PDB file of C-alpha atoms in Angstrom:
ATOM      1  CA  MET Z  14      34.215  -3.629  23.544  1.00  0.00           C
ATOM      2  CA  ARG Z  15      32.540  -2.134  20.510  1.00  0.00           C
ATOM      3  CA  SER Z  16      33.844  -3.032  17.069  1.00  0.00           C
ATOM      4  CA  THR Z  17      35.417  -0.314  14.874  1.00  0.00           C
ATOM      5  CA  THR Z  18      32.345  -0.430  12.618  1.00  0.00           C
ATOM      6  CA  THR Z  19      30.013   0.024  15.576  1.00  0.00           C
ATOM      7  CA  GLN Z  20      32.112   2.874  16.945  1.00  0.00           C
ATOM      8  CA  HIS Z  21      32.144   4.575  13.555  1.00  0.00           C
ATOM      9  CA  ARG Z  22      28.399   4.127  13.236  1.00  0.00           C
ATOM     10  CA  SER Z  23      27.805   5.546  16.728  1.00  0.00           C
ATOM     11  CA  THR Z  24      30.128   8.497  16.068  1.00  0.00           C
ATOM     12  CA  THR Z  25      28.443   9.234  12.748  1.00  0.00           C
ATOM     13  CA  ARG Z  26      25.001   9.128  14.337  1.00  0.00           C
ATOM     14  CA  ALA Z  27      26.089  11.233  17.281  1.00  0.00           C
ATOM     15  CA  ARG Z  28      27.580  13.881  15.002  1.00  0.00           C
ATOM     16  CA  ALA Z  29      24.547  13.929  12.750  1.00  0.00           C
ATOM     17  CA  ARG Z  30      22.138  14.032  15.665  1.00  0.00           C
ATOM     18  CA  ARG Z  31      24.222  16.705  17.339  1.00  0.00           C
ATOM     19  CA  ARG Z  32      23.694  18.806  14.235  1.00  0.00           C
ATOM     20  CA  ARG Z  33      19.990  17.988  14.393  1.00  0.00           C
ATOM     21  CA  ARG Z  34      19.530  18.863  18.072  1.00  0.00           C
ATOM     22  CA  LEU Z  35      21.596  22.003  17.891  1.00  0.00           C
ATOM     23  CA  LEU Z  36      19.334  22.952  15.047  1.00  0.00           C
ATOM     24  CA  GLY Z  37      16.312  21.690  16.979  1.00  0.00           C
ATOM     25  CA  LEU Z  38      15.088  25.218  17.718  1.00  0.00           C
ATOM     26  CA  ALA Z  39      15.941  26.917  14.411  1.00  0.00           C
ATOM     27  CA  PRO Z  40      18.637  27.111  11.747  1.00  0.00           C
ATOM     28  CA  ALA Z  41      19.681  30.424  13.255  1.00  0.00           C
ATOM     29  CA  LEU Z  42      20.402  28.582  16.505  1.00  0.00           C
ATOM     30  CA  ALA Z  43      22.980  26.349  14.831  1.00  0.00           C
ATOM     31  CA  LEU Z  44      24.559  29.329  13.165  1.00  0.00           C
ATOM     32  CA  GLY Z  45      24.524  31.054  16.518  1.00  0.00           C
ATOM     33  CA  LEU Z  46      26.430  28.167  18.065  1.00  0.00           C
ATOM     34  CA  LEU Z  47      29.065  28.290  15.351  1.00  0.00           C
ATOM     35  CA  LEU Z  48      29.433  32.053  15.659  1.00  0.00           C
ATOM     36  CA  GLY Z  49      29.208  32.136  19.442  1.00  0.00           C
ATOM     37  CA  LEU Z  50      25.734  33.736  19.433  1.00  0.00           C
ATOM     38  CA  THR Z  51      22.862  32.864  21.761  1.00  0.00           C
ATOM     39  CA  ALA Z  52      19.940  34.799  20.297  1.00  0.00           C
ATOM     40  CA  THR Z  53      17.577  33.211  17.786  1.00  0.00           C
ATOM     41  CA  PRO Z  54      15.597  35.911  15.945  1.00  0.00           C
ATOM     42  CA  GLY Z  55      12.040  35.185  14.882  1.00  0.00           C
ATOM     43  CA  LEU Z  56      11.282  32.482  17.436  1.00  0.00           C
ATOM     44  CA  THR Z  57       9.507  32.497  20.764  1.00  0.00           C
ATOM     45  CA  PRO Z  58      12.184  33.722  23.219  1.00  0.00           C
ATOM     46  CA  PRO Z  59      13.666  31.113  25.551  1.00  0.00           C
ATOM     47  CA  ALA Z  60      11.574  30.705  28.688  1.00  0.00           C
ATOM     48  CA  ALA Z  61      13.045  32.175  31.842  1.00  0.00           C
ATOM     49  CA  ALA Z  62      10.962  29.975  34.136  1.00  0.00           C
ATOM     50  CA  VAL Z  63      11.042  26.243  34.763  1.00  0.00           C
ATOM     51  CA  GLY Z  64       7.558  24.809  34.339  1.00  0.00           C
ATOM     52  CA  GLY Z  65       5.605  22.741  36.813  1.00  0.00           C
ATOM     53  CA  SER Z  66       3.477  19.608  36.456  1.00  0.00           C
ATOM     54  CA  PHE Z  67       0.801  19.577  33.738  1.00  0.00           C
ATOM     55  CA  THR Z  68      -1.379  17.331  31.612  1.00  0.00           C
ATOM     56  CA  ASP Z  69      -2.401  18.345  28.096  1.00  0.00           C
ATOM     57  CA  ASN Z  70      -4.940  16.222  26.250  1.00  0.00           C
ATOM     58  CA  LEU Z  71      -3.854  17.897  22.988  1.00  0.00           C
ATOM     59  CA  ASP Z  72      -7.463  18.583  21.982  1.00  0.00           C
ATOM     60  CA  THR Z  73      -6.500  22.132  20.975  1.00  0.00           C
ATOM     61  CA  TYR Z  74      -3.408  24.241  20.408  1.00  0.00           C
ATOM     62  CA  ASN Z  75      -2.576  25.497  23.895  1.00  0.00           C
ATOM     63  CA  THR Z  76      -0.279  28.446  23.222  1.00  0.00           C
ATOM     64  CA  SER Z  77       0.417  28.898  26.920  1.00  0.00           C
ATOM     65  CA  LEU Z  78       2.260  25.557  26.818  1.00  0.00           C
ATOM     66  CA  TRP Z  79       3.474  25.077  23.243  1.00  0.00           C
ATOM     67  CA  HIS Z  80       4.670  26.677  20.027  1.00  0.00           C
ATOM     68  CA  LYS Z  81       5.133  25.299  16.525  1.00  0.00           C
ATOM     69  CA  ALA Z  82       8.200  25.412  14.309  1.00  0.00           C
ATOM     70  CA  ASP Z  83       7.429  27.378  11.150  1.00  0.00           C
ATOM     71  CA  GLY Z  84       9.183  28.608   8.012  1.00  0.00           C
ATOM     72  CA  TRP Z  85      12.668  27.160   8.385  1.00  0.00           C
ATOM     73  CA  THR Z  86      14.630  23.924   8.188  1.00  0.00           C
ATOM     74  CA  ASN Z  87      17.081  22.225  10.512  1.00  0.00           C
ATOM     75  CA  GLY Z  88      19.261  21.456   7.485  1.00  0.00           C
ATOM     76  CA  GLY Z  89      21.876  18.741   7.640  1.00  0.00           C
ATOM     77  CA  MET Z  90      20.300  15.310   7.899  1.00  0.00           C
ATOM     78  CA  PHE Z  91      16.765  16.801   8.022  1.00  0.00           C
ATOM     79  CA  ASN Z  92      15.237  16.671   4.553  1.00  0.00           C
ATOM     80  CA  ALA Z  93      12.182  18.800   5.387  1.00  0.00           C
ATOM     81  CA  GLY Z  94      11.212  22.353   6.255  1.00  0.00           C
ATOM     82  CA  TRP Z  95       8.974  23.005   9.261  1.00  0.00           C
ATOM     83  CA  ARG Z  96       5.464  24.368   8.684  1.00  0.00           C
ATOM     84  CA  ALA Z  97       3.079  25.354  11.457  1.00  0.00           C
ATOM     85  CA  ASP Z  98       0.116  24.028   9.459  1.00  0.00           C
ATOM     86  CA  HIS Z  99       1.728  20.579   9.507  1.00  0.00           C
ATOM     87  CA  ALA Z 100       1.101  20.384  13.267  1.00  0.00           C
ATOM     88  CA  TRP Z 101      -2.683  20.162  13.672  1.00  0.00           C
ATOM     89  CA  HIS Z 102      -5.397  19.274  16.202  1.00  0.00           C
ATOM     90  CA  ASN Z 103      -8.462  17.257  15.293  1.00  0.00           C
ATOM     91  CA  GLY Z 104     -10.440  14.397  16.822  1.00  0.00           C
ATOM     92  CA  GLY Z 105      -8.729  14.770  20.172  1.00  0.00           C
ATOM     93  CA  VAL Z 106      -5.159  14.336  18.895  1.00  0.00           C
ATOM     94  CA  LEU Z 107      -2.147  16.335  17.784  1.00  0.00           C
ATOM     95  CA  GLY Z 108      -1.020  15.265  14.333  1.00  0.00           C
ATOM     96  CA  LEU Z 109       2.290  15.908  12.610  1.00  0.00           C
ATOM     97  CA  ASN Z 110       2.189  15.558   8.835  1.00  0.00           C
ATOM     98  CA  LEU Z 111       5.108  14.836   6.525  1.00  0.00           C
ATOM     99  CA  ASP Z 112       4.440  15.496   2.837  1.00  0.00           C
ATOM    100  CA  ASN Z 113       5.763  17.229  -0.278  1.00  0.00           C
ATOM    101  CA  THR Z 114       3.740  20.434   0.128  1.00  0.00           C
ATOM    102  CA  SER Z 115       5.827  23.465  -0.786  1.00  0.00           C
ATOM    103  CA  CYS Z 116       6.908  25.777   2.011  1.00  0.00           C
ATOM    104  CA  PRO Z 117       7.366  29.517   1.572  1.00  0.00           C
ATOM    105  CA  GLY Z 118      10.588  29.826  -0.388  1.00  0.00           C
ATOM    106  CA  GLY Z 119      10.556  26.114  -1.208  1.00  0.00           C
ATOM    107  CA  CYS Z 120      11.017  24.905   2.368  1.00  0.00           C
ATOM    108  CA  SER Z 121      14.464  26.473   2.496  1.00  0.00           C
ATOM    109  CA  GLY Z 122      15.508  24.264  -0.387  1.00  0.00           C
ATOM    110  CA  ARG Z 123      14.136  21.031   1.092  1.00  0.00           C
ATOM    111  CA  PRO Z 124      11.712  18.902  -0.922  1.00  0.00           C
ATOM    112  CA  TYR Z 125       9.425  17.973   1.994  1.00  0.00           C
ATOM    113  CA  ALA Z 126       7.477  19.698   4.773  1.00  0.00           C
ATOM    114  CA  SER Z 127       6.708  18.461   8.275  1.00  0.00           C
ATOM    115  CA  GLY Z 128       5.727  19.518  11.799  1.00  0.00           C
ATOM    116  CA  GLU Z 129       7.471  20.055  15.115  1.00  0.00           C
ATOM    117  CA  TYR Z 130       5.845  20.893  18.467  1.00  0.00           C
ATOM    118  CA  ARG Z 131       7.869  22.427  21.326  1.00  0.00           C
ATOM    119  CA  SER Z 132       7.154  23.501  24.888  1.00  0.00           C
ATOM    120  CA  ASN Z 133       7.460  27.185  25.752  1.00  0.00           C
ATOM    121  CA  GLU Z 134       9.007  26.473  29.137  1.00  0.00           C
ATOM    122  CA  LEU Z 135      11.813  24.263  30.361  1.00  0.00           C
ATOM    123  CA  TYR Z 136      11.190  21.294  32.660  1.00  0.00           C
ATOM    124  CA  SER Z 137      13.503  19.712  35.193  1.00  0.00           C
ATOM    125  CA  TYR Z 138      13.582  16.328  36.934  1.00  0.00           C
ATOM    126  CA  GLY Z 139      10.385  14.351  36.722  1.00  0.00           C
ATOM    127  CA  ARG Z 140       8.354  11.998  34.585  1.00  0.00           C
ATOM    128  CA  PHE Z 141       7.677  12.911  30.954  1.00  0.00           C
ATOM    129  CA  GLU Z 142       4.877  10.873  29.368  1.00  0.00           C
ATOM    130  CA  VAL Z 143       3.189  10.685  25.988  1.00  0.00           C
ATOM    131  CA  ARG Z 144       0.632   8.502  24.273  1.00  0.00           C
ATOM    132  CA  MET Z 145       1.437   8.366  20.569  1.00  0.00           C
ATOM    133  CA  LYS Z 146       1.217   6.421  17.333  1.00  0.00           C
ATOM    134  CA  ALA Z 147       4.319   6.511  15.159  1.00  0.00           C
ATOM    135  CA  ALA Z 148       4.566   6.889  11.390  1.00  0.00           C
ATOM    136  CA  ALA Z 149       5.919   3.920   9.441  1.00  0.00           C
ATOM    137  CA  GLY Z 150       8.290   3.945   6.503  1.00  0.00           C
ATOM    138  CA  SER Z 151      11.986   3.715   5.786  1.00  0.00           C
ATOM    139  CA  GLY Z 152      13.974   6.889   6.306  1.00  0.00           C
ATOM    140  CA  ILE Z 153      11.736   8.658   8.850  1.00  0.00           C
ATOM    141  CA  VAL Z 154      11.721   9.293  12.616  1.00  0.00           C
ATOM    142  CA  THR Z 155       8.835   9.870  15.042  1.00  0.00           C
ATOM    143  CA  SER Z 156      10.059  11.426  18.287  1.00  0.00           C
ATOM    144  CA  PHE Z 157       9.264  12.435  21.854  1.00  0.00           C
ATOM    145  CA  PHE Z 158      12.234  13.997  23.629  1.00  0.00           C
ATOM    146  CA  THR Z 159      13.589  16.679  25.933  1.00  0.00           C
ATOM    147  CA  TYR Z 160      16.199  19.179  24.771  1.00  0.00           C
ATOM    148  CA  THR Z 161      18.064  22.312  25.786  1.00  0.00           C
ATOM    149  CA  GLY Z 162      21.005  24.138  24.255  1.00  0.00           C
ATOM    150  CA  PRO Z 163      22.559  27.514  23.463  1.00  0.00           C
ATOM    151  CA  GLY Z 164      19.193  29.023  22.510  1.00  0.00           C
ATOM    152  CA  ASP Z 165      18.184  28.556  26.159  1.00  0.00           C
ATOM    153  CA  GLY Z 166      21.491  29.933  27.399  1.00  0.00           C
ATOM    154  CA  GLN Z 167      22.621  26.436  28.390  1.00  0.00           C
ATOM    155  CA  PRO Z 168      24.898  23.672  27.085  1.00  0.00           C
ATOM    156  CA  TRP Z 169      23.258  20.896  25.097  1.00  0.00           C
ATOM    157  CA  ASP Z 170      21.427  18.272  27.205  1.00  0.00           C
ATOM    158  CA  GLU Z 171      18.831  15.860  25.790  1.00  0.00           C
ATOM    159  CA  ILE Z 172      16.867  12.672  26.492  1.00  0.00           C
ATOM    160  CA  ASP Z 173      15.284  10.743  23.582  1.00  0.00           C
ATOM    161  CA  VAL Z 174      12.496   8.414  22.608  1.00  0.00           C
ATOM    162  CA  GLU Z 175      12.659   7.746  18.858  1.00  0.00           C
ATOM    163  CA  ILE Z 176      10.720   5.337  16.669  1.00  0.00           C
ATOM    164  CA  LEU Z 177      12.527   4.685  13.410  1.00  0.00           C
ATOM    165  CA  GLY Z 178      10.014   4.135  10.627  1.00  0.00           C
ATOM    166  CA  LYS Z 179      12.088   1.351   9.081  1.00  0.00           C
ATOM    167  CA  ASN Z 180      11.226  -0.881  12.053  1.00  0.00           C
ATOM    168  CA  THR Z 181       8.332   0.348  14.154  1.00  0.00           C
ATOM    169  CA  ARG Z 182       8.546  -2.687  16.401  1.00  0.00           C
ATOM    170  CA  GLN Z 183      11.545  -1.085  18.081  1.00  0.00           C
ATOM    171  CA  MET Z 184      12.282   2.080  20.069  1.00  0.00           C
ATOM    172  CA  GLN Z 185      15.644   3.819  20.243  1.00  0.00           C
ATOM    173  CA  THR Z 186      16.716   5.622  23.427  1.00  0.00           C
ATOM    174  CA  ASN Z 187      19.628   8.014  23.892  1.00  0.00           C
ATOM    175  CA  TYR Z 188      20.816  10.925  26.024  1.00  0.00           C
ATOM    176  CA  PHE Z 189      23.264  13.808  25.665  1.00  0.00           C
ATOM    177  CA  THR Z 190      25.100  15.686  28.418  1.00  0.00           C
ATOM    178  CA  ASN Z 191      27.145  18.783  27.605  1.00  0.00           C
ATOM    179  CA  GLY Z 192      26.840  17.785  23.942  1.00  0.00           C
ATOM    180  CA  VAL Z 193      28.184  14.263  24.454  1.00  0.00           C
ATOM    181  CA  GLY Z 194      25.898  11.477  23.241  1.00  0.00           C
ATOM    182  CA  GLY Z 195      26.580   8.025  21.876  1.00  0.00           C
ATOM    183  CA  HIS Z 196      24.387   6.300  24.487  1.00  0.00           C
ATOM    184  CA  GLU Z 197      21.965   4.698  22.034  1.00  0.00           C
ATOM    185  CA  SER Z 198      20.044   1.569  22.971  1.00  0.00           C
ATOM    186  CA  VAL Z 199      17.483  -0.256  20.821  1.00  0.00           C
ATOM    187  CA  ILE Z 200      14.487  -1.753  22.618  1.00  0.00           C
ATOM    188  CA  ASP Z 201      12.232  -4.440  21.149  1.00  0.00           C
ATOM    189  CA  LEU Z 202       8.673  -3.332  21.851  1.00  0.00           C
ATOM    190  CA  GLY Z 203       6.750  -6.515  21.203  1.00  0.00           C
ATOM    191  CA  PHE Z 204       4.189  -4.591  19.118  1.00  0.00           C
ATOM    192  CA  ASP Z 205       4.007  -2.320  16.082  1.00  0.00           C
ATOM    193  CA  ALA Z 206       4.243   1.295  17.277  1.00  0.00           C
ATOM    194  CA  ALA Z 207       2.644   2.468  14.024  1.00  0.00           C
ATOM    195  CA  ALA Z 208      -0.406   0.214  14.370  1.00  0.00           C
ATOM    196  CA  GLY Z 209      -1.880   1.802  17.488  1.00  0.00           C
ATOM    197  CA  TYR Z 210      -1.402   4.117  20.447  1.00  0.00           C
ATOM    198  CA  HIS Z 211       0.979   3.246  23.258  1.00  0.00           C
ATOM    199  CA  ASP Z 212       2.332   5.041  26.312  1.00  0.00           C
ATOM    200  CA  TYR Z 213       5.995   6.053  26.455  1.00  0.00           C
ATOM    201  CA  ALA Z 214       7.635   7.651  29.478  1.00  0.00           C
ATOM    202  CA  ILE Z 215      10.989   9.085  30.511  1.00  0.00           C
ATOM    203  CA  GLU Z 216      11.611   9.202  34.251  1.00  0.00           C
ATOM    204  CA  TRP Z 217      14.533  11.497  35.092  1.00  0.00           C
ATOM    205  CA  TRP Z 218      15.817  11.473  38.650  1.00  0.00           C
ATOM    206  CA  ASN Z 219      18.098  14.093  40.197  1.00  0.00           C
ATOM    207  CA  GLY Z 220      21.508  12.487  40.678  1.00  0.00           C
ATOM    208  CA  GLY Z 221      20.071   9.040  40.049  1.00  0.00           C
ATOM    209  CA  THR Z 222      18.891   7.425  36.861  1.00  0.00           C
ATOM    210  CA  ILE Z 223      16.988   7.901  33.637  1.00  0.00           C
ATOM    211  CA  ASN Z 224      14.323   5.222  33.196  1.00  0.00           C
ATOM    212  CA  TRP Z 225      12.346   4.554  30.015  1.00  0.00           C
ATOM    213  CA  PHE Z 226       8.891   2.948  30.238  1.00  0.00           C
ATOM    214  CA  VAL Z 227       6.567   1.536  27.589  1.00  0.00           C
ATOM    215  CA  ASP Z 228       2.945   0.962  28.603  1.00  0.00           C
ATOM    216  CA  GLY Z 229       4.020   1.247  32.235  1.00  0.00           C
ATOM    217  CA  ARG Z 230       6.786  -1.355  31.915  1.00  0.00           C
ATOM    218  CA  LEU Z 231      10.413  -0.417  32.607  1.00  0.00           C
ATOM    219  CA  VAL Z 232      12.355  -1.261  29.426  1.00  0.00           C
ATOM    220  CA  HIS Z 233      15.667   0.554  29.868  1.00  0.00           C
ATOM    221  CA  GLN Z 234      17.727   2.374  32.478  1.00  0.00           C
ATOM    222  CA  GLU Z 235      20.817   4.587  32.394  1.00  0.00           C
ATOM    223  CA  ASN Z 236      22.648   5.179  35.686  1.00  0.00           C
ATOM    224  CA  GLY Z 237      25.588   7.267  34.477  1.00  0.00           C
ATOM    225  CA  SER Z 238      27.957   4.335  34.044  1.00  0.00           C
ATOM    226  CA  ARG Z 239      28.276   5.169  30.324  1.00  0.00           C
ATOM    227  CA  GLY Z 240      28.755   8.876  30.961  1.00  0.00           C
ATOM    228  CA  PRO Z 241      27.276  11.665  33.152  1.00  0.00           C
ATOM    229  CA  LEU Z 242      23.507  12.136  32.957  1.00  0.00           C
ATOM    230  CA  PRO Z 243      21.849  15.434  31.959  1.00  0.00           C
ATOM    231  CA  THR Z 244      21.293  18.001  34.709  1.00  0.00           C
ATOM    232  CA  ARG Z 245      19.719  21.051  33.033  1.00  0.00           C
ATOM    233  CA  PRO Z 246      16.019  21.909  32.579  1.00  0.00           C
ATOM    234  CA  GLN Z 247      14.869  21.098  29.050  1.00  0.00           C
ATOM    235  CA  ARG Z 248      12.046  21.717  26.588  1.00  0.00           C
ATOM    236  CA  ILE Z 249       9.591  18.952  25.728  1.00  0.00           C
ATOM    237  CA  MET Z 250       9.566  18.341  21.970  1.00  0.00           C
ATOM    238  CA  MET Z 251       7.880  16.172  19.346  1.00  0.00           C
ATOM    239  CA  ASN Z 252       8.632  15.976  15.638  1.00  0.00           C
ATOM    240  CA  LEU Z 253       8.411  13.854  12.503  1.00  0.00           C
ATOM    241  CA  TRP Z 254      11.087  14.087   9.834  1.00  0.00           C
ATOM    242  CA  PRO Z 255      12.719  12.343   6.847  1.00  0.00           C
ATOM    243  CA  GLY Z 256      16.456  11.817   6.791  1.00  0.00           C
ATOM    244  CA  ILE Z 257      19.006  12.422   4.083  1.00  0.00           C
ATOM    245  CA  GLY Z 258      22.556  11.114   4.056  1.00  0.00           C
ATOM    246  CA  VAL Z 259      21.902   8.754   6.977  1.00  0.00           C
ATOM    247  CA  ASP Z 260      20.604   5.679   5.155  1.00  0.00           C
ATOM    248  CA  GLY Z 261      22.802   3.443   7.303  1.00  0.00           C
ATOM    249  CA  TRP Z 262      20.863   4.560  10.354  1.00  0.00           C
ATOM    250  CA  LEU Z 263      17.339   5.304   9.132  1.00  0.00           C
ATOM    251  CA  GLY Z 264      17.241   3.449   5.814  1.00  0.00           C
ATOM    252  CA  PRO Z 265      16.570   5.242   2.494  1.00  0.00           C
ATOM    253  CA  PHE Z 266      13.567   7.565   2.293  1.00  0.00           C
ATOM    254  CA  ASN Z 267      11.321   7.248  -0.757  1.00  0.00           C
ATOM    255  CA  TYR Z 268       8.257   9.481  -0.774  1.00  0.00           C
ATOM    256  CA  THR Z 269       5.066   7.560  -1.605  1.00  0.00           C
ATOM    257  CA  GLY Z 270       2.548   9.909   0.007  1.00  0.00           C
ATOM    258  CA  GLN Z 271       1.813  11.722   3.228  1.00  0.00           C
ATOM    259  CA  ARG Z 272       2.957  10.205   6.522  1.00  0.00           C
ATOM    260  CA  THR Z 273       1.430  11.203   9.862  1.00  0.00           C
ATOM    261  CA  ALA Z 274       2.381  10.672  13.497  1.00  0.00           C
ATOM    262  CA  THR Z 275      -0.311  11.345  16.107  1.00  0.00           C
ATOM    263  CA  TYR Z 276      -0.190  12.124  19.833  1.00  0.00           C
ATOM    264  CA  GLU Z 277      -3.157  11.715  22.223  1.00  0.00           C
ATOM    265  CA  TRP Z 278      -1.758  13.412  25.319  1.00  0.00           C
ATOM    266  CA  VAL Z 279       1.395  14.650  27.047  1.00  0.00           C
ATOM    267  CA  LYS Z 280       1.952  14.698  30.790  1.00  0.00           C
ATOM    268  CA  TYR Z 281       4.765  16.007  32.977  1.00  0.00           C
ATOM    269  CA  THR Z 282       5.045  15.280  36.695  1.00  0.00           C
ATOM    270  CA  GLN Z 283       7.628  17.321  38.561  1.00  0.00           C
ATOM    271  CA  TYR Z 284       9.860  15.432  41.042  1.00  0.00           C
TER     272      TYR Z 284
END
């Protein structure tokens, strides 16, 4: 049985991350949820189709597959505004920069800018893979995850891979179904995720399990015993962000210069 402190910590994280994910497409999306709206003006419209298998080497910005967050902030625990120019391609990788460059309008009141990359289409059961190098530093998160919510005309489902910059020798996994999370697990990697590239995979089976792999090795599994697993097609997303008000989870963020997370490729295999 979890202690009261652990339960409080999990609830606090779940609430904060719920705010983050519901805002994961735009601030207007969160407002839309609160007001019972589903439209998100100014963004690429939700995809009607569910995408099939693909591999993207991330050498260039493939607009048939992806779009970039630009000109807004998630608010809440996110202490940065998204800028399209903070998601870049060079040397065969996608990079996401976090720095103190001003956004139009002051990054919606946030002191930092960063990048987020999101798939145009939704993807259902299958294997989601990425090769990435995380950013190090207290108070920041490097992510690879799947997400859907009201902006897609669906309830909130999500599956996470997160590297917390305060300890890049660990990976945190989680999932949400119908907006219910609190399924965090922390995995010791046996290496520094910020020191080099490694392969991370989420294998999502219809009516079965969610399996997390690191460099081809199964490191964690969820079978629904802690709560129903997600069922809805989701977007593939990557972002880098600094936290505020969540020092107990991420550690305090102190800006000492630009941080960058890089991604070599993304692959999805439909099951």
